[in-house]
Amino acid sequence: MEKKLTLICDKCKVNLTLANVHFSYLDHNFRHKVLRCPECGQVYLSEELVAKMKEVEATFEDK
Ligand SMILES: [Zn+2]
């Protein structure tokens, strides 16, 4: 099954665009490509990104 990469913003009805967004989470900084609405800036959190955040969380808890 191929994942559909194009998503549409519910609010603006425009295609989300891929953006390299800088995240700061639990004192960790990382960049991640996410789909973002060019109109309202709404970011779509992919499963991949959620997994990454959990990873960061786990690292944080280990210390
Ligand atoms: Zn939007």
PDB file of N, CA, C and O and ligand atoms in Angstrom, residues 8-14 16 36-42, ligand 1:
ATOM      1  N   ILE A   8      -4.968  17.721   2.483  1.00  0.00           N
ATOM      2  CA  ILE A   8      -5.607  19.028   2.320  1.00  0.00           C
ATOM      3  C   ILE A   8      -6.041  19.569   3.683  1.00  0.00           C
ATOM      4  O   ILE A   8      -6.576  18.838   4.519  1.00  0.00           O
ATOM      5  N   CYS A   9      -5.764  20.845   3.895  1.00  0.00           N
ATOM      6  CA  CYS A   9      -6.146  21.495   5.146  1.00  0.00           C
ATOM      7  C   CYS A   9      -7.667  21.584   5.225  1.00  0.00           C
ATOM      8  O   CYS A   9      -8.313  22.054   4.300  1.00  0.00           O
ATOM      9  N   ASP A  10      -8.196  21.119   6.338  1.00  0.00           N
ATOM     10  CA  ASP A  10      -9.657  21.143   6.532  1.00  0.00           C
ATOM     11  C   ASP A  10     -10.213  22.559   6.496  1.00  0.00           C
ATOM     12  O   ASP A  10     -11.305  22.810   6.021  1.00  0.00           O
ATOM     13  N   LYS A  11      -9.437  23.474   7.045  1.00  0.00           N
ATOM     14  CA  LYS A  11      -9.890  24.848   7.184  1.00  0.00           C
ATOM     15  C   LYS A  11      -9.816  25.621   5.868  1.00  0.00           C
ATOM     16  O   LYS A  11     -10.755  26.283   5.462  1.00  0.00           O
ATOM     17  N   CYS A  12      -8.662  25.504   5.197  1.00  0.00           N
ATOM     18  CA  CYS A  12      -8.399  26.354   4.028  1.00  0.00           C
ATOM     19  C   CYS A  12      -8.652  25.662   2.698  1.00  0.00           C
ATOM     20  O   CYS A  12      -8.697  26.319   1.669  1.00  0.00           O
ATOM     21  N   LYS A  13      -8.789  24.349   2.719  1.00  0.00           N
ATOM     22  CA  LYS A  13      -9.013  23.573   1.487  1.00  0.00           C
ATOM     23  C   LYS A  13      -7.881  23.740   0.483  1.00  0.00           C
ATOM     24  O   LYS A  13      -8.105  23.825  -0.718  1.00  0.00           O
ATOM     25  N   VAL A  14      -6.672  23.856   0.993  1.00  0.00           N
ATOM     26  CA  VAL A  14      -5.508  23.917   0.110  1.00  0.00           C
ATOM     27  C   VAL A  14      -4.575  22.750   0.430  1.00  0.00           C
ATOM     28  O   VAL A  14      -4.603  22.208   1.545  1.00  0.00           O
ATOM     29  N   LEU A  16      -1.466  20.768   1.595  1.00  0.00           N
ATOM     30  CA  LEU A  16      -0.386  21.000   2.542  1.00  0.00           C
ATOM     31  C   LEU A  16       0.934  20.854   1.796  1.00  0.00           C
ATOM     32  O   LEU A  16       1.056  20.037   0.895  1.00  0.00           O
ATOM     33  N   ARG A  36       2.722  21.023   6.004  1.00  0.00           N
ATOM     34  CA  ARG A  36       2.190  22.216   6.644  1.00  0.00           C
ATOM     35  C   ARG A  36       1.295  22.982   5.678  1.00  0.00           C
ATOM     36  O   ARG A  36       1.555  23.043   4.478  1.00  0.00           O
ATOM     37  N   CYS A  37       0.269  23.576   6.231  1.00  0.00           N
ATOM     38  CA  CYS A  37      -0.636  24.378   5.415  1.00  0.00           C
ATOM     39  C   CYS A  37       0.001  25.737   5.145  1.00  0.00           C
ATOM     40  O   CYS A  37       0.393  26.423   6.088  1.00  0.00           O
ATOM     41  N   PRO A  38       0.128  26.118   3.873  1.00  0.00           N
ATOM     42  CA  PRO A  38       0.748  27.408   3.541  1.00  0.00           C
ATOM     43  C   PRO A  38      -0.127  28.591   3.936  1.00  0.00           C
ATOM     44  O   PRO A  38       0.343  29.716   4.012  1.00  0.00           O
ATOM     45  N   GLU A  39      -1.396  28.345   4.173  1.00  0.00           N
ATOM     46  CA  GLU A  39      -2.330  29.425   4.512  1.00  0.00           C
ATOM     47  C   GLU A  39      -2.348  29.726   6.010  1.00  0.00           C
ATOM     48  O   GLU A  39      -2.084  30.837   6.428  1.00  0.00           O
ATOM     49  N   CYS A  40      -2.652  28.710   6.814  1.00  0.00           N
ATOM     50  CA  CYS A  40      -2.818  28.949   8.252  1.00  0.00           C
ATOM     51  C   CYS A  40      -1.636  28.434   9.080  1.00  0.00           C
ATOM     52  O   CYS A  40      -1.554  28.691  10.270  1.00  0.00           O
ATOM     53  N   GLY A  41      -0.725  27.701   8.418  1.00  0.00           N
ATOM     54  CA  GLY A  41       0.457  27.229   9.123  1.00  0.00           C
ATOM     55  C   GLY A  41       0.215  25.992   9.968  1.00  0.00           C
ATOM     56  O   GLY A  41       1.076  25.572  10.744  1.00  0.00           O
ATOM     57  N   GLN A  42      -0.955  25.407   9.834  1.00  0.00           N
ATOM     58  CA  GLN A  42      -1.285  24.190  10.567  1.00  0.00           C
ATOM     59  C   GLN A  42      -0.344  23.061  10.151  1.00  0.00           C
ATOM     60  O   GLN A  42      -0.157  22.811   8.974  1.00  0.00           O
TER      61      GLN A  42
HETATM   62 ZN    ZN B   1      -4.983  25.849   6.559  1.00  0.00          ZN
END
